[in-house]
Amino acid sequence: MTIQRVAIIGSGTMGSGIAQVCASAGLRVNLIDVSEAALQRGLRSINRNLDRMVEKGNISSSARSDALTQITGTTDYGKVKGVDLVIEAATESLELKLRILKEVEALSAPETVIATNTSSISISQLAAVLANAERFVGLHFFNPVPLMALVEVIRGIQTSESTLSAATDFARSLGKTPVPVKNRPGFVVNRILCPMINEAIFVLQDGIATAEEIDSAMKLGCNQPIGPLALADMIGLDVLLAVMKVLQDGFGDPKYRAAPLLREMVDAGQLGRKSGRGFYVY
Ligand SMILES: NC(=O)c1ccc[n+]([C@@H]2O[C@H](COP(=O)([O-])OP(=O)(O)OC[C@H]3O[C@@H](n4cnc5c(N)ncnc54)[C@H](O)[C@@H]3O)[C@@H](O)[C@H]2O)c1
């Protein structure tokens, strides 16, 4: 099955990024949000990103206009009708996603592939709400979507071969590199990345080195483009703590316990860049 028309539910950071790459690849996109204000924010951010790409000479201004004409923004869920793929990219909440997926299934044709961009919820658990769970798959994009090459394609226990292959081909058609992944907490990237950052917080908490020294050591010693603590500030310390909880609950293994300093900073509202203070001051 070739995917040509896509509906994206949620026009936040991820939904708007996914809409932009789909439109730039020539696909028709219906971008859907419950909130008109959020929808307009998403559309403005796509406009700004495409403008910046034209200024930098990465795309022509006609490619920019072509991409924009591919996107229809709406608050009408009815616009999931007639598409080949629906990607749910709404706020990370199990109840909300279950509600959205049920509604999407009720409105879409039986052959429509339904995907979620969740970072932490089980694909098999979300699939269980659908009458036809075989057509459900995880498509985990990374932020910022236009710049990040990876898409984890996550297979729930119910996901069919044909759904998996349609999702994989779709990711490739966007110029991304799909990596097939089984449905386990944190998938691949967050399961490795978040404990590494958490360990850097233990190192800081133990007074082994300062934040600047830890970041500098990891950049110079491991060729990382950004140190783990600076990266934690970008991700958001609350998001990082939530992922550690998902890993610890999901595997029942104490090796995933969050560093006490991480918990304390989240309790204090020091969430990183978005709050103006984390391991660094912004
Ligand atoms: N931000 C990241 O770095 C990142 C990376 C990978 C995956 N994700 C996942 O992507 C999803 C979205 O994250 P985000 O960072 O874009 O969040 P966000 O807060 O930027 O955007 C969420 C959007 O969902 C909308 N929304 C809420 N309820 C809705 C509903 N019922 N119907 C339609 N839209 C609704 C909100 O209005 C908002 O615009 C989450 O599942 C998250 O785990 C996030």
XYZ file of C-alpha atoms in Angstrom, residues 13-271:
259
model
C 5.876 20.293 18.358
C 5.777 16.819 16.826
C 2.532 16.943 14.811
C 3.528 20.151 13.039
C 7.016 18.776 12.312
C 5.591 15.545 10.893
C 3.087 17.553 8.804
C 5.939 19.637 7.401
C 8.045 16.659 6.295
C 5.022 14.862 4.816
C 3.994 17.966 2.836
C 7.574 18.536 1.658
C 7.587 14.938 0.377
C 4.499 15.764 -1.720
C 1.885 14.039 0.445
C -1.557 15.538 1.153
C -1.838 16.361 4.863
C -4.850 17.073 7.065
C -3.478 18.530 10.313
C -6.079 18.221 13.066
C -6.125 19.707 16.566
C -8.907 20.161 19.125
C -7.801 23.697 19.790
C -7.989 26.370 17.062
C -5.256 28.345 18.868
C -2.942 25.288 18.955
C -3.688 24.610 15.282
C -2.757 28.175 14.297
C 0.459 27.910 16.381
C 1.341 24.684 14.547
C 0.675 26.194 11.111
C 2.725 29.304 11.984
C 5.620 27.142 13.084
C 5.543 25.216 9.767
C 5.523 28.542 7.890
C 8.478 29.845 9.896
C 10.500 26.653 9.445
C 9.939 26.592 5.695
C 10.839 30.319 5.457
C 14.080 29.630 7.296
C 14.883 26.750 4.921
C 14.375 29.091 1.931
C 16.598 31.767 3.551
C 19.346 29.190 4.104
C 19.049 28.046 0.496
C 17.987 24.512 1.524
C 14.773 24.653 -0.518
C 13.432 26.915 -3.269
C 10.550 29.310 -2.603
C 8.376 27.292 -4.997
C 9.088 24.123 -2.955
C 7.994 26.104 0.112
C 4.689 27.163 -1.515
C 4.116 23.644 -2.880
C 4.532 22.195 0.623
C 2.164 24.746 2.162
C -0.575 24.041 -0.373
C -0.436 20.341 0.621
C -1.496 21.100 4.220
C -5.078 21.651 5.375
C -5.405 22.668 9.027
C -8.693 21.840 10.729
C -10.410 21.125 14.050
C -12.769 18.688 12.287
C -12.023 15.013 13.045
C -14.121 14.156 9.982
C -10.972 14.964 7.973
C -9.513 11.554 8.866
C -11.938 10.109 6.304
C -10.360 9.131 3.009
C -6.714 9.174 4.112
C -4.299 6.233 3.847
C -2.564 6.845 7.186
C -3.547 8.574 10.426
C -0.718 9.551 12.789
C -1.779 10.342 16.338
C 0.621 12.953 17.798
C -1.495 14.460 20.576
C -0.497 15.119 24.188
C 1.139 12.146 25.967
C -1.770 10.707 27.967
C -3.015 7.123 27.818
C -6.692 8.004 28.322
C -6.593 10.785 25.737
C -4.875 8.583 23.151
C -7.311 5.699 23.706
C -10.223 8.097 23.186
C -8.680 9.590 20.034
C -7.850 6.181 18.520
C -11.398 4.891 19.030
C -12.786 7.966 17.342
C -10.287 7.705 14.475
C -11.159 4.052 13.875
C -14.889 4.832 13.834
C -14.360 7.514 11.170
C -11.760 5.883 8.931
C -11.920 3.215 6.234
C -10.959 -0.343 7.331
C -7.757 -0.333 5.254
C -6.422 2.925 6.769
C -3.198 2.408 8.713
C -3.323 3.993 12.168
C -0.085 5.019 13.895
C 0.984 6.756 17.083
C 4.017 8.902 17.784
C 3.970 8.111 21.520
C 7.358 8.168 23.275
C 6.435 5.965 26.187
C 3.054 4.236 25.969
C 2.877 0.568 24.947
C 1.877 0.140 21.291
C 0.127 -3.175 22.127
C -1.890 -1.467 24.879
C -3.021 1.329 22.557
C -3.802 -1.190 19.792
C -6.082 -3.114 22.152
C -8.698 -0.332 22.006
C -9.177 -0.908 18.259
C -11.544 -3.445 16.702
C -8.852 -4.089 14.066
C -5.590 -3.902 16.020
C -3.563 -5.381 13.135
C -3.497 -2.056 11.334
C -1.907 -0.227 14.275
C 1.808 0.592 14.528
C 4.171 2.973 16.300
C 5.940 5.632 14.209
C 8.310 7.329 16.629
C 9.755 10.496 15.085
C 12.460 12.551 16.798
C 12.514 16.254 17.575
C 13.074 18.424 15.520
C 11.353 16.222 12.932
C 12.649 17.981 9.782
C 16.259 17.534 10.968
C 16.283 14.116 12.630
C 16.812 11.172 10.274
C 15.517 8.356 12.482
C 12.005 6.923 12.744
C 11.567 3.960 15.098
C 8.881 1.729 13.568
C 7.373 -0.115 16.506
C 5.572 -3.354 16.160
C 2.935 -4.256 18.749
C 2.064 -7.935 19.168
C -1.053 -7.368 17.071
C 0.634 -5.427 14.216
C 0.411 -7.227 10.844
C 3.299 -7.633 8.384
C 1.504 -5.487 5.825
C 0.994 -2.656 8.331
C 4.644 -2.825 9.316
C 5.817 -2.735 5.744
C 3.467 0.156 4.820
C 4.773 2.149 7.822
C 8.399 1.373 6.949
C 7.956 2.372 3.293
C 6.175 5.542 4.416
C 9.101 6.568 6.670
C 11.486 5.961 3.737
C 9.303 8.027 1.408
C 9.891 10.991 3.753
C 13.656 10.562 3.356
C 13.934 9.161 6.893
C 15.705 6.000 8.033
C 13.264 3.555 9.614
C 14.557 1.181 12.288
C 12.221 -1.690 13.205
C 11.813 -2.046 16.944
C 9.854 -4.365 19.233
C 7.371 -2.895 21.672
C 9.351 -2.567 24.921
C 9.507 0.426 27.298
C 11.668 3.222 25.873
C 11.933 1.350 22.529
C 15.634 1.634 21.562
C 16.780 5.241 21.730
C 15.152 6.400 24.974
C 16.074 3.150 26.725
C 19.747 3.816 26.071
C 19.820 7.620 26.089
C 17.794 8.393 29.230
C 19.698 6.059 31.604
C 22.948 7.546 30.235
C 21.744 11.072 31.091
C 20.425 9.827 34.465
C 23.887 8.406 35.213
C 25.436 11.791 34.391
C 23.091 13.288 37.021
C 24.297 10.682 39.570
C 27.883 11.667 38.725
C 27.027 15.337 39.339
C 25.147 14.508 42.539
C 28.124 12.479 43.830
C 30.330 15.547 43.368
C 32.658 13.753 40.956
C 32.742 16.708 38.540
C 30.801 19.905 37.768
C 28.048 20.032 35.122
C 30.397 21.801 32.697
C 33.149 19.238 33.318
C 30.798 16.262 32.846
C 29.471 17.684 29.579
C 32.932 18.547 28.380
C 34.209 15.028 29.227
C 31.364 13.340 27.325
C 31.747 15.625 24.305
C 35.508 15.162 24.070
C 35.703 11.551 25.209
C 32.699 10.132 23.328
C 32.379 12.589 20.448
C 28.863 13.524 21.585
C 27.706 16.760 19.907
C 26.169 17.989 23.159
C 26.860 16.994 26.775
C 24.267 14.842 28.619
C 23.320 17.560 31.122
C 22.871 20.237 28.447
C 20.786 17.683 26.549
C 18.696 17.015 29.689
C 17.944 20.757 29.851
C 16.798 20.661 26.207
C 14.590 17.579 26.660
C 13.044 18.912 29.893
C 13.827 17.367 33.270
C 10.158 16.485 33.839
C 10.082 14.560 30.536
C 13.317 12.762 31.449
C 11.935 11.812 34.881
C 8.732 10.519 33.253
C 10.771 8.299 30.894
C 12.832 6.908 33.809
C 9.585 6.052 35.611
C 8.272 4.275 32.501
C 11.507 2.236 32.283
C 11.509 1.357 35.996
C 7.785 0.449 36.034
C 7.948 -1.378 32.704
C 10.964 -3.562 33.518
C 10.551 -3.633 37.320
C 14.324 -3.224 37.480
C 15.892 -0.829 40.046
C 18.750 -0.079 37.645
C 16.370 2.437 36.040
C 15.753 4.408 39.267
C 15.835 8.172 38.707
C 18.674 10.088 40.383
C 17.420 11.813 43.567
C 18.866 15.101 42.255
C 16.690 14.762 39.124
C 13.576 14.306 41.294
C 14.524 17.243 43.513
C 15.081 19.587 40.560
C 11.724 18.597 39.022
C 10.006 19.190 42.406
C 11.680 22.616 42.535
C 10.380 23.506 39.052
C 13.907 23.558 37.591
C 12.940 21.844 34.348
